[in-house]
Short mmCIF file of C-alpha atoms and ligand atoms in Angstrom, two decimals:
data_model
loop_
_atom_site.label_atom_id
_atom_site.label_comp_id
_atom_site.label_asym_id
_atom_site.label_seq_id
_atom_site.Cartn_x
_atom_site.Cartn_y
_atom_site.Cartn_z
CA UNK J 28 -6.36 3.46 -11.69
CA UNK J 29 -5.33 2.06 -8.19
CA UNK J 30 -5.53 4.23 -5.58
CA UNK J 31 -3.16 4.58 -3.09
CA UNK J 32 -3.35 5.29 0.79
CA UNK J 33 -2.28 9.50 1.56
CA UNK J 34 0.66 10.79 2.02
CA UNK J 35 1.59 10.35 5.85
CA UNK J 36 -0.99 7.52 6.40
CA UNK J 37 -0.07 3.86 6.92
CA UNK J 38 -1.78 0.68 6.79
CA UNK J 39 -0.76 -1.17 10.19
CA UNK J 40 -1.20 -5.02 9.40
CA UNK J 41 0.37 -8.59 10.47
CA UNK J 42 3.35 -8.43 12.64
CA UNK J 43 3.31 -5.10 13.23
CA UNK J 44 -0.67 -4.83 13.86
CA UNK J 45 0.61 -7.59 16.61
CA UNK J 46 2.76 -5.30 17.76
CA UNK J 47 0.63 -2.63 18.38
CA UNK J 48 -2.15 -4.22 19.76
CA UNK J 49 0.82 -5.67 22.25
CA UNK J 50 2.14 -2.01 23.42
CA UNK J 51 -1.12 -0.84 23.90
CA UNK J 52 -2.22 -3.69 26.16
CA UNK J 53 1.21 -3.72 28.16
CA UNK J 54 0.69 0.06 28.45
CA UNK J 55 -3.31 -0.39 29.30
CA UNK J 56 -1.76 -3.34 31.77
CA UNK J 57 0.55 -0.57 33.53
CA UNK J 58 -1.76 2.06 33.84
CA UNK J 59 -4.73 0.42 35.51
CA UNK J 60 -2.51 -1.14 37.96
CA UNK J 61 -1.21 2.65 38.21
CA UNK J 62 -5.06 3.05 39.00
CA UNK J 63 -5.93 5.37 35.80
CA UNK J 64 -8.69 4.94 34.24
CA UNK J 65 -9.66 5.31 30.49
CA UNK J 66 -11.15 7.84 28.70
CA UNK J 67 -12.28 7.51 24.96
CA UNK J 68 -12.12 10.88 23.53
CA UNK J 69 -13.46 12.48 20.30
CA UNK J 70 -10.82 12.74 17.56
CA UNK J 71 -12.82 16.17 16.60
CA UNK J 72 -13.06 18.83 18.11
CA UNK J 73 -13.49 22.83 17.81
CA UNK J 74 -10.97 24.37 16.45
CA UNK J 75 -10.59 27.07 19.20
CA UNK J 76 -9.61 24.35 21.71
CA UNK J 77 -6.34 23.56 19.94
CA UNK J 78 -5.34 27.33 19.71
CA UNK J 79 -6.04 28.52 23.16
CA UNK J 80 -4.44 25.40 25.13
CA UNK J 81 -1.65 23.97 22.38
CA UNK J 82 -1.09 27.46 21.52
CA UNK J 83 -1.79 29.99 18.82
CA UNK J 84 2.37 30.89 17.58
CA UNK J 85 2.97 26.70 17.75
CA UNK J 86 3.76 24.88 14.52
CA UNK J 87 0.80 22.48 15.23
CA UNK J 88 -1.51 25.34 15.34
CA UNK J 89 0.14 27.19 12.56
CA UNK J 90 0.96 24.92 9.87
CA UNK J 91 -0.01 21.10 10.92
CA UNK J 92 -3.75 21.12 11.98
CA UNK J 93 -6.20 19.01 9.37
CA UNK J 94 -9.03 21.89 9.92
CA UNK J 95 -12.11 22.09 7.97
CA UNK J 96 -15.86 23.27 8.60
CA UNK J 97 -18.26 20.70 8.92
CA UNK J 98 -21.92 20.68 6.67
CA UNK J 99 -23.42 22.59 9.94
CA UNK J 100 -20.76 25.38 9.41
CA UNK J 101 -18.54 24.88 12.42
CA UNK J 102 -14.79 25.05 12.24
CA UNK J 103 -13.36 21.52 13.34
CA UNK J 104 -9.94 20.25 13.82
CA UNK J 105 -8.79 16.27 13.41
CA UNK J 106 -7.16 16.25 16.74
CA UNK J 107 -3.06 16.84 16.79
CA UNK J 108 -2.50 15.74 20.45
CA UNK J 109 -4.54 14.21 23.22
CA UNK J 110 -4.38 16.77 26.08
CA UNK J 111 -6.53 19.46 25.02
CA UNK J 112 -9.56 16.97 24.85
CA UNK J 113 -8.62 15.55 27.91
CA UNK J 114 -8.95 19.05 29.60
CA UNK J 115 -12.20 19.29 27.75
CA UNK J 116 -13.73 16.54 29.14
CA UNK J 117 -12.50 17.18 32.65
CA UNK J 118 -14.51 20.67 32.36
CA UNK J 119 -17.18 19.62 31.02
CA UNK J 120 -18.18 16.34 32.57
CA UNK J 121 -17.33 18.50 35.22
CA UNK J 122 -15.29 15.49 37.00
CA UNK J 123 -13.95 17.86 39.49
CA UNK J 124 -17.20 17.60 41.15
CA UNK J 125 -16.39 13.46 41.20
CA UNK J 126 -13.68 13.43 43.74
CA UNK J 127 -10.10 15.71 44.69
CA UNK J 128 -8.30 14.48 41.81
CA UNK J 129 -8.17 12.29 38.81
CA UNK J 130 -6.28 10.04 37.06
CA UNK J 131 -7.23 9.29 32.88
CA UNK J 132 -5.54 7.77 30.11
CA UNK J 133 -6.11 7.41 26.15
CA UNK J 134 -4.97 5.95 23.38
CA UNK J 135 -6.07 6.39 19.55
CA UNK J 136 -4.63 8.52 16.45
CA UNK J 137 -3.68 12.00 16.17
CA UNK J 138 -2.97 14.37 13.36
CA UNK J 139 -0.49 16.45 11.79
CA UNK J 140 0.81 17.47 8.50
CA UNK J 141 3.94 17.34 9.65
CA UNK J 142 6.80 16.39 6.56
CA UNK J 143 6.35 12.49 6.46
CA UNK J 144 10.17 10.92 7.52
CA UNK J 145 10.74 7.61 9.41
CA UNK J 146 9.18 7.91 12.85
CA UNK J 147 7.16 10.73 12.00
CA UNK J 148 3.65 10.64 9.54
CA UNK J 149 0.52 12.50 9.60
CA UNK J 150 -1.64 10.30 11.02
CA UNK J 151 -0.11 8.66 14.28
CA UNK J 152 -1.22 6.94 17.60
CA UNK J 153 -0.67 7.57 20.77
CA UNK J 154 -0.92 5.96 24.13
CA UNK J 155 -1.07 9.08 27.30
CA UNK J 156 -2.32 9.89 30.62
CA UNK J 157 -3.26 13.05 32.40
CA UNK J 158 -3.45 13.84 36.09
CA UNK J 159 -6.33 16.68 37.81
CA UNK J 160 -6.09 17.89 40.67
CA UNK J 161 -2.76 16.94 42.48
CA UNK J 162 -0.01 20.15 43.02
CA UNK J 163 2.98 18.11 44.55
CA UNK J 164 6.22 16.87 42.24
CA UNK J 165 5.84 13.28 44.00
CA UNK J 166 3.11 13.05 41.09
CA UNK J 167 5.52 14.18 38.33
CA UNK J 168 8.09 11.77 39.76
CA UNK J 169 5.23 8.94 39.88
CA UNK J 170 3.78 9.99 36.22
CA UNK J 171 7.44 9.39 35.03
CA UNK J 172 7.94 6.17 36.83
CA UNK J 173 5.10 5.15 34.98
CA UNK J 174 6.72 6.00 31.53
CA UNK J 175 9.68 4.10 32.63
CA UNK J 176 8.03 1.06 33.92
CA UNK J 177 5.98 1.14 30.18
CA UNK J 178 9.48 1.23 28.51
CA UNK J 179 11.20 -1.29 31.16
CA UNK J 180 8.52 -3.96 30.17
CA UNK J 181 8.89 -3.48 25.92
CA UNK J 182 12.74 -3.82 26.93
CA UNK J 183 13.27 -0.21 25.43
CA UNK J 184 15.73 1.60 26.25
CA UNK J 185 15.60 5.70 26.16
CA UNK J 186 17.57 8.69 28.37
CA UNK J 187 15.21 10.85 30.38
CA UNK J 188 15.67 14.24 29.52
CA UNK J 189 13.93 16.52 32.42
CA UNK J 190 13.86 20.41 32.80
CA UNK J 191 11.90 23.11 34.48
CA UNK J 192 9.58 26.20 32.52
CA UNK J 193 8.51 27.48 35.67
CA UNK J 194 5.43 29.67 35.85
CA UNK J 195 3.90 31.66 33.19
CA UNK J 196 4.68 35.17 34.45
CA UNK J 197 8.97 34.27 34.92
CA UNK J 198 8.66 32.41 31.23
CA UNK J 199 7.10 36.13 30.13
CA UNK J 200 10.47 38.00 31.28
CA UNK J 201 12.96 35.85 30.34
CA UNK J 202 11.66 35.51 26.57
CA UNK J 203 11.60 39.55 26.68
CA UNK J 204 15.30 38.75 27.49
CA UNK J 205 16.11 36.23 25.18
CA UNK J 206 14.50 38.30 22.43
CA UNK J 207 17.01 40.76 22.72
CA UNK J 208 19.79 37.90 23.07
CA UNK J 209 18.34 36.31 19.75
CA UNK J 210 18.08 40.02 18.14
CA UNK J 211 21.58 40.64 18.27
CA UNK J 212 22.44 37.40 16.93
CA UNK J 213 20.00 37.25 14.20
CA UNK J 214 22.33 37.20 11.20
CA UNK J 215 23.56 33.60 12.17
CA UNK J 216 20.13 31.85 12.95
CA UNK J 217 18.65 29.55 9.83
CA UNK J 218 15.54 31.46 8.11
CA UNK J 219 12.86 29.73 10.17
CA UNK J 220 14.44 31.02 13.56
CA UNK J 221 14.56 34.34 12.31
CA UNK J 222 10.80 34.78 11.58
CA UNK J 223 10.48 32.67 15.60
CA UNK J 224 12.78 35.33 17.68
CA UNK J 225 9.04 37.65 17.40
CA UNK J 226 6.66 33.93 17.04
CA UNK J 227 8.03 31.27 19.60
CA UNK J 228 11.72 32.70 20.92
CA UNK J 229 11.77 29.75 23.00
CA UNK J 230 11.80 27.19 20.24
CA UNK J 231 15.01 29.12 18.67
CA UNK J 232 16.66 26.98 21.66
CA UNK J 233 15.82 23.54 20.15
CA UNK J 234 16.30 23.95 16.68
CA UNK J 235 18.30 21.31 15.38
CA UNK J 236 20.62 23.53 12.79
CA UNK J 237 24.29 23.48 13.55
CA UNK J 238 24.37 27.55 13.36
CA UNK J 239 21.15 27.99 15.55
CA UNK J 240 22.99 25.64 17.60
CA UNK J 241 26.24 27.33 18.11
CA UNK J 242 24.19 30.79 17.95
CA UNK J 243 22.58 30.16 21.11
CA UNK J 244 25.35 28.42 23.26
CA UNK J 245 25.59 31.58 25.64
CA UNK J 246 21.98 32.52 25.40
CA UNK J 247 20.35 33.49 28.75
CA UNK J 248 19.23 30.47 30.50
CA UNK J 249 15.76 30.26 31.79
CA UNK J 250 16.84 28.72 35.29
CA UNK J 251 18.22 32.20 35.74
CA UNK J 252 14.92 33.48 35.75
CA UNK J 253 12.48 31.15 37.63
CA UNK J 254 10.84 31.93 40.75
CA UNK J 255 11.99 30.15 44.24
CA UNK J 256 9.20 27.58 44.23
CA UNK J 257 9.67 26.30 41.01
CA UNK J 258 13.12 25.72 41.91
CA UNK J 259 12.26 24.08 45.08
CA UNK J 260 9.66 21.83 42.98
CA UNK J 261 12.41 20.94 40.68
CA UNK J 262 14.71 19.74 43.20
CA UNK J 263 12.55 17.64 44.98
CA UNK J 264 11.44 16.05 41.75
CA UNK J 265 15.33 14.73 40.90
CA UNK J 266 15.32 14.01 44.87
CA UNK J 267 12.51 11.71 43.93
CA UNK J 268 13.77 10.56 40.42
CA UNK J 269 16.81 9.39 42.53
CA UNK J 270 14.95 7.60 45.27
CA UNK J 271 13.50 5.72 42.26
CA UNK J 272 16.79 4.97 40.98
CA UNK J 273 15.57 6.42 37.48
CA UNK J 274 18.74 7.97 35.69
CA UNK J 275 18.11 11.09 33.95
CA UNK J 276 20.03 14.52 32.13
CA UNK J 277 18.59 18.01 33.19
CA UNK J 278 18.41 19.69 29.81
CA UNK J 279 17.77 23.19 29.91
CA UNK J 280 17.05 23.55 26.17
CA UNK J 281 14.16 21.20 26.75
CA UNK J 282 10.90 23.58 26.00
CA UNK J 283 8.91 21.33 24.52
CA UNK J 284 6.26 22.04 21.41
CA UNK J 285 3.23 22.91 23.24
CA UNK J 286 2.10 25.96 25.24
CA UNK J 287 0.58 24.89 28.10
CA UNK J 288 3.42 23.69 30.11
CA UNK J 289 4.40 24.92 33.29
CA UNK J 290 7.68 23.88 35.39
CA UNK J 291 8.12 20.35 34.60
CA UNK J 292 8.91 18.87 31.41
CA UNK J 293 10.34 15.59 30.59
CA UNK J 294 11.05 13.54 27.19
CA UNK J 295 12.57 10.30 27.05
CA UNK J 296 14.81 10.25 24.03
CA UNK J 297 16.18 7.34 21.95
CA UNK J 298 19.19 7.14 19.47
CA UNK J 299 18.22 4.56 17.91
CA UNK J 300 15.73 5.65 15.42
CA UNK J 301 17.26 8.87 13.73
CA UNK J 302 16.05 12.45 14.04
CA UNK J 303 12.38 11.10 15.50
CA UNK J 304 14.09 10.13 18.62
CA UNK J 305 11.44 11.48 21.17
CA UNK J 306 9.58 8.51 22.01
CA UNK J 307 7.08 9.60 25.18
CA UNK J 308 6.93 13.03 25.88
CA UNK J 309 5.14 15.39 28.88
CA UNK J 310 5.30 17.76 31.64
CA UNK J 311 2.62 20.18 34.01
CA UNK J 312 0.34 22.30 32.58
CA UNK J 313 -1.04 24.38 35.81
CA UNK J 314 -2.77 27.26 34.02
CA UNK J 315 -4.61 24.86 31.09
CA UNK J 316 -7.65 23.55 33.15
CA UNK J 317 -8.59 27.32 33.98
CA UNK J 318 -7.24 29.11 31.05
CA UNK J 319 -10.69 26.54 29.49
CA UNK J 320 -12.97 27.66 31.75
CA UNK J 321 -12.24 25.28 34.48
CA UNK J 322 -11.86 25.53 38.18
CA UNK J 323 -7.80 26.50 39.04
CA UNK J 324 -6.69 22.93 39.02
CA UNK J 325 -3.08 21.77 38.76
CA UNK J 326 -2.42 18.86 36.11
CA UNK J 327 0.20 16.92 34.24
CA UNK J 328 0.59 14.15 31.92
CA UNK J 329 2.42 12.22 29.18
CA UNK J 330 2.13 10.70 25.76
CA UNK J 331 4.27 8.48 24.35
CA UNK J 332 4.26 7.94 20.06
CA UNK J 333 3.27 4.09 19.27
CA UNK J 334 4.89 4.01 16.20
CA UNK J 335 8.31 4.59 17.43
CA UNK J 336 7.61 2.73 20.10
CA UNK J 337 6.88 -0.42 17.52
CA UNK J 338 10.35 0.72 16.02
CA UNK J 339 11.97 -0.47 18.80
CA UNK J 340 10.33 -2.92 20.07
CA UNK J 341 12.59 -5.98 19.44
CA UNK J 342 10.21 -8.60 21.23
CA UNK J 343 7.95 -10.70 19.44
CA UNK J 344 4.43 -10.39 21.13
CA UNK J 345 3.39 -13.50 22.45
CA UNK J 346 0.80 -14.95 20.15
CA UNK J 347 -2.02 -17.49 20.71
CA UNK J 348 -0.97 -20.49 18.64
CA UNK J 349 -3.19 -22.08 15.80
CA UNK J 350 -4.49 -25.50 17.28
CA UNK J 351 -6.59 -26.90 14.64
CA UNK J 352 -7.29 -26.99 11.35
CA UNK J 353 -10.60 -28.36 9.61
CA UNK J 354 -10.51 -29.19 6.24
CA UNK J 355 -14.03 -28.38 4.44
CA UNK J 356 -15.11 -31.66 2.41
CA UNK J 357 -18.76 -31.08 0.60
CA UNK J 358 -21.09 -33.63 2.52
CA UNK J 359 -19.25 -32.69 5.71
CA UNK J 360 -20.35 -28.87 5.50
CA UNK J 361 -22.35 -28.25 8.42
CA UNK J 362 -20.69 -30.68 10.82
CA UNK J 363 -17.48 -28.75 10.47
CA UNK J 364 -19.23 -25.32 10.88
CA UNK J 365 -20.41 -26.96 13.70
CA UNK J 366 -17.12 -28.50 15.17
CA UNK J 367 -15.38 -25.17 14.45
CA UNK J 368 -17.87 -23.29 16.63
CA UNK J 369 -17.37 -25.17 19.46
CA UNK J 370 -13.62 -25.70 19.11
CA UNK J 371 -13.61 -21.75 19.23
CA UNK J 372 -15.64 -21.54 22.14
CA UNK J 373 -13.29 -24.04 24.45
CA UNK J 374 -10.99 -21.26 23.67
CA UNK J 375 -8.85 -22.93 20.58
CA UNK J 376 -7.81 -21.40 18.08
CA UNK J 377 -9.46 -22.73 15.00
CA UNK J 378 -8.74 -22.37 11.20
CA UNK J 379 -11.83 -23.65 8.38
CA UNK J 380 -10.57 -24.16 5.90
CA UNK J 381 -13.14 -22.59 3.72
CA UNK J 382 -11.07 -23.33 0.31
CA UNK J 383 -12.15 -25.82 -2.41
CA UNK J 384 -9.37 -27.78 -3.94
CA UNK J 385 -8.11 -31.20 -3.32
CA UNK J 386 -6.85 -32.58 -0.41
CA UNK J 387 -3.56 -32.29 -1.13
CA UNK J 388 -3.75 -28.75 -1.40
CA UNK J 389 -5.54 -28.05 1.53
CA UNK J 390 -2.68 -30.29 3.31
CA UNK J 391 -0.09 -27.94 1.76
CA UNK J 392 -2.23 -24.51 3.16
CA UNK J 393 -2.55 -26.57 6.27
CA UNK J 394 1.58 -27.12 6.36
CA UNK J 395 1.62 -23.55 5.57
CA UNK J 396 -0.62 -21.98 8.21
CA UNK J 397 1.67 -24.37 11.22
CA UNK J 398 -1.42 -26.18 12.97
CA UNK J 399 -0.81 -28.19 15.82
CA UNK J 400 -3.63 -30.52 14.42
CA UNK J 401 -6.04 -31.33 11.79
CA UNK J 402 -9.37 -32.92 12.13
CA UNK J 403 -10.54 -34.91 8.89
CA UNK J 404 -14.29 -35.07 9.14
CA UNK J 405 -15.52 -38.33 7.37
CA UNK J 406 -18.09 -40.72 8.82
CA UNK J 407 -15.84 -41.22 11.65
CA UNK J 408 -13.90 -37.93 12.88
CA UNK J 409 -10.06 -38.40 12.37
CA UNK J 410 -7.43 -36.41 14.62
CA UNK J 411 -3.74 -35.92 12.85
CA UNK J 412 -1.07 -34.58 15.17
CA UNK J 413 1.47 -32.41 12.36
CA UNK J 414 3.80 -32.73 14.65
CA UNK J 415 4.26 -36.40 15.05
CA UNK J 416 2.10 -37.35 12.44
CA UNK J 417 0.01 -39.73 14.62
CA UNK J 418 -3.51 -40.19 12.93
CA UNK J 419 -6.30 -41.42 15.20
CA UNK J 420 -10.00 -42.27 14.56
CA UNK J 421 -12.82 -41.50 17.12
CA UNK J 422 -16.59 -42.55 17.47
CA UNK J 423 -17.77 -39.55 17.51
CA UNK J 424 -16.86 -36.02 17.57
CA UNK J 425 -17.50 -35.58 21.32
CA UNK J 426 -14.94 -37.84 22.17
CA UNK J 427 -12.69 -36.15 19.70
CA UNK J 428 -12.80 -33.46 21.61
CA UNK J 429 -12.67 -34.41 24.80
CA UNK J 430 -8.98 -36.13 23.57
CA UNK J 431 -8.00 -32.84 22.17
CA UNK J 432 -8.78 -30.71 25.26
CA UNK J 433 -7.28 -32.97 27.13
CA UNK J 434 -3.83 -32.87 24.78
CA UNK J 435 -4.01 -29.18 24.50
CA UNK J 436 -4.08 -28.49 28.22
CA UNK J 437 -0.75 -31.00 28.63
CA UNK J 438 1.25 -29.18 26.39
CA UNK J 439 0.16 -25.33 26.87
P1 HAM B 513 4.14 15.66 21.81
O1 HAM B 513 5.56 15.79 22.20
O2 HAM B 513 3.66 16.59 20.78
O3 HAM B 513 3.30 15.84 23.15
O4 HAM B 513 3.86 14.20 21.35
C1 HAM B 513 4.11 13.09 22.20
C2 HAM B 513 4.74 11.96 21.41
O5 HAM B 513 3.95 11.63 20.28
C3 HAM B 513 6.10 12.31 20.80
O6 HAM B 513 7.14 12.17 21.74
C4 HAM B 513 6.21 11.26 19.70
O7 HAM B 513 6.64 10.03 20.23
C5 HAM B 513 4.77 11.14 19.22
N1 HAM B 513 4.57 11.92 18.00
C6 HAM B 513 4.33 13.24 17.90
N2 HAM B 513 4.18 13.62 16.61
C7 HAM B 513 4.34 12.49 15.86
C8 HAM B 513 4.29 12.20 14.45
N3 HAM B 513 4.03 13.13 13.56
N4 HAM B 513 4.50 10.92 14.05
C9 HAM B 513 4.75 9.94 14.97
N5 HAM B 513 4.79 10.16 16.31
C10 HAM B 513 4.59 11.41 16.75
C11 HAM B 513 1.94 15.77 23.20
O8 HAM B 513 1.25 15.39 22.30
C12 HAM B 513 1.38 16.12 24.56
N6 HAM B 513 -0.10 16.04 24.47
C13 HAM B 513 1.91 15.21 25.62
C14 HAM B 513 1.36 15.54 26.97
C15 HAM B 513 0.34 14.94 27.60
N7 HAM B 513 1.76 16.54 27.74
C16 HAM B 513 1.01 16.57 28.82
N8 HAM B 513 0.14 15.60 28.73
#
């Protein structure tokens, strides 16, 4: 029986293996020249860091984790987000000790058994950054900048949502608050927002359900609540969003899936792709590198889903053309390996054609494939242009391909 690839998993492959090779260099591109630098980061880790920094009550903690105990007995997670490890590292390479404040970013997979829908699977890449050590907004406002600039260049187009958590101890009343808010109202909330008014009150306020919706419309609102600073921190941010001519919407039902966050958070949000719409995703996280074990050390950062960013990316990624294609005829054999090696090494791309058959087939796969030549080898070497059809015979293959550097560097 055939077996097929898990639920939630996808094979990435030909255009769309192009294309995510292409955001992740145009992201890589944008960062460096943001002056980040990359970190490579284990895609296991203990369990215990996912619960204490993502958060124990979350859904990826409670129902989406791939956990399992490894043959030495520990209990190991697949990680569902980049951050955590991130903060990890920081600790324990102890890169505090390296200079006031840091600047990483990552890309690879991530995990979660979330239901598989378009836009959203179980195994899934991202590309994010995090930032150690620096307190002021002018960072968030940069960090976002950055997000925008990624999007600008893949010609994307998303609304920045932005809105403030404040600190931990404000958050701490006003869910006490909402609590009783959500309590009163509790007949009208779906089932899963009944069992989160004692879980995770605050994700009550971005459930999607048209009854949760209209159930919460005169909530309390967190602003209400936060301390002076925060509010002061907030304002300069848009100050600096709008210096930066970046448009955004303050949404205060923006509380974001994770834990850790403290006053800022942002998403940038897309209608083009259905229910999945969040397409890079972030805020602070103040408490997170202590709450680990770390030094007090203020931080922030993004991550932004590939997937959907491949959904709407409408460009096609430039592509390094196929130049030449060699035939394989019998007595020829080692010449062309030959010819194809060092074709490949002046930086051409270079197709053997390692099929048997007759010529006439191998002209057709050559049609097929779209070569901008084809080199016959016989006792002479023969150059065809495909595209005008010209057919030229040299002394020897040197001077072959001294012709076809030569034509090759006209035209690109
Ligand atoms: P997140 O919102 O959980 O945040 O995920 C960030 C982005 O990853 C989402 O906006 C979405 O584009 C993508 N994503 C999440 N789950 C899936 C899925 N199942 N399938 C496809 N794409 C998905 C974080 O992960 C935080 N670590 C971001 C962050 C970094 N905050 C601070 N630093």
């Amino acid at each position: 029986m055939e077996i097929k690839k898990v639920r939630g998993f996808q094979d990435i492959y030909g255009k769309e293996a192009k294309k995510y090779r292409y955001i992740v260099d145009t992201a890589r591109n944008i960062f460096e020249n943001y002056n980040f630098e990359e970190i490579i980061l284990p895609y296991i880790e203990d369990i215990s860091l996912f619960i204490r920094s993502v958060g124990e009550a979350t859904d990826i903690v409670q129902k989406e984790m791939y956990t399992f105990e490894d043959k030495g007995g520990r209990k190991v997670a697949l990680r569902p987000e980049g951050t955590a490890s991130a903060v990890r590292a920081f600790i324990e390479n102890k890169l505090y000790t390296k200079g006031s404040y840091h600047k990483l970013f990552y890309e690879g997979a991530m995990f979660r058994y979330e239901r598989p829908q378009a836009g959203r699977y179980r195994q899934f890449h991202q590309i994010g950054a995090e930032i150690f050590g620096v307190e002021t907004p002018l960072a968030d406002a940069e960090l976002i900048k950055m997000v925008k600039d990624l999007l600008d260049r893949l010609s994307i187009n998303a609304r920045l949502e932005i809105n403030t958590l404040g600190d931990f101890e404000s958050r701490k009343r006003y869910i006490q608050t909402l609590k009783e808010y959500l309590n009163k109202t509790k007949e009208n909330l779906c089932d899963v927002c009944k069992t989160r008014i004692d879980t995770n009150p605050l994700r009550v306020l971005d459930c999607k359900v048209k009854a949760c919706k209209q159930s919460i419309k005169d909530a309390p609102k967190l602003i209400d609540f936060l301390p002076e600073e925060s509010l002061k921190r907030y304002q300069r941010l848009k100050e600096y969003l709008k210096e930066l001519k970046i448009e955004f919407v303050e949404n205060p039902r923006l509380v974001r899936g994770l834990d850790y966050y403290t006053d800022t958070v942002f998403e940038f949000v897309s209608d083009e792709i259905g229910a999945q719409g969040t397409i890079a995703a972030g805020g602070r996280y103040d408490n997170l590198v202590e709450q680990l074990g770390g030094p007090p050390t203020p931080a922030l950062g993004f991550a932004a889903g590939i997937e959907r960013l491949m959904i709407l990316l409408k460009q096609t990624p430039p592509e390094k053309q196929l130049t030449v294609i060699i035939p394989m005829i019998q007595e020829f054999e080692p010449q062309a390996l030959k010819l194809a090696s060092l074709l490949r090494k002046k930086d051409l791309r270079t197709e053997l054609l390692l099929k048997t058959g007759s010529l006439k087939s191998k002209m057709k796969t050559a049609n097929k494939l779209g070569a901008k030549y084809v080199i016959f080898l016989h006792e002479k070497p023969e150059l065809k242009d495909m595209e005008t059809g010209e057919q030229e015979i040299f002394q020897t293959e040197e001077d072959l391909v001294d012709v076809l550097l030569k034509r090759t560097t006209q035209t690109s």
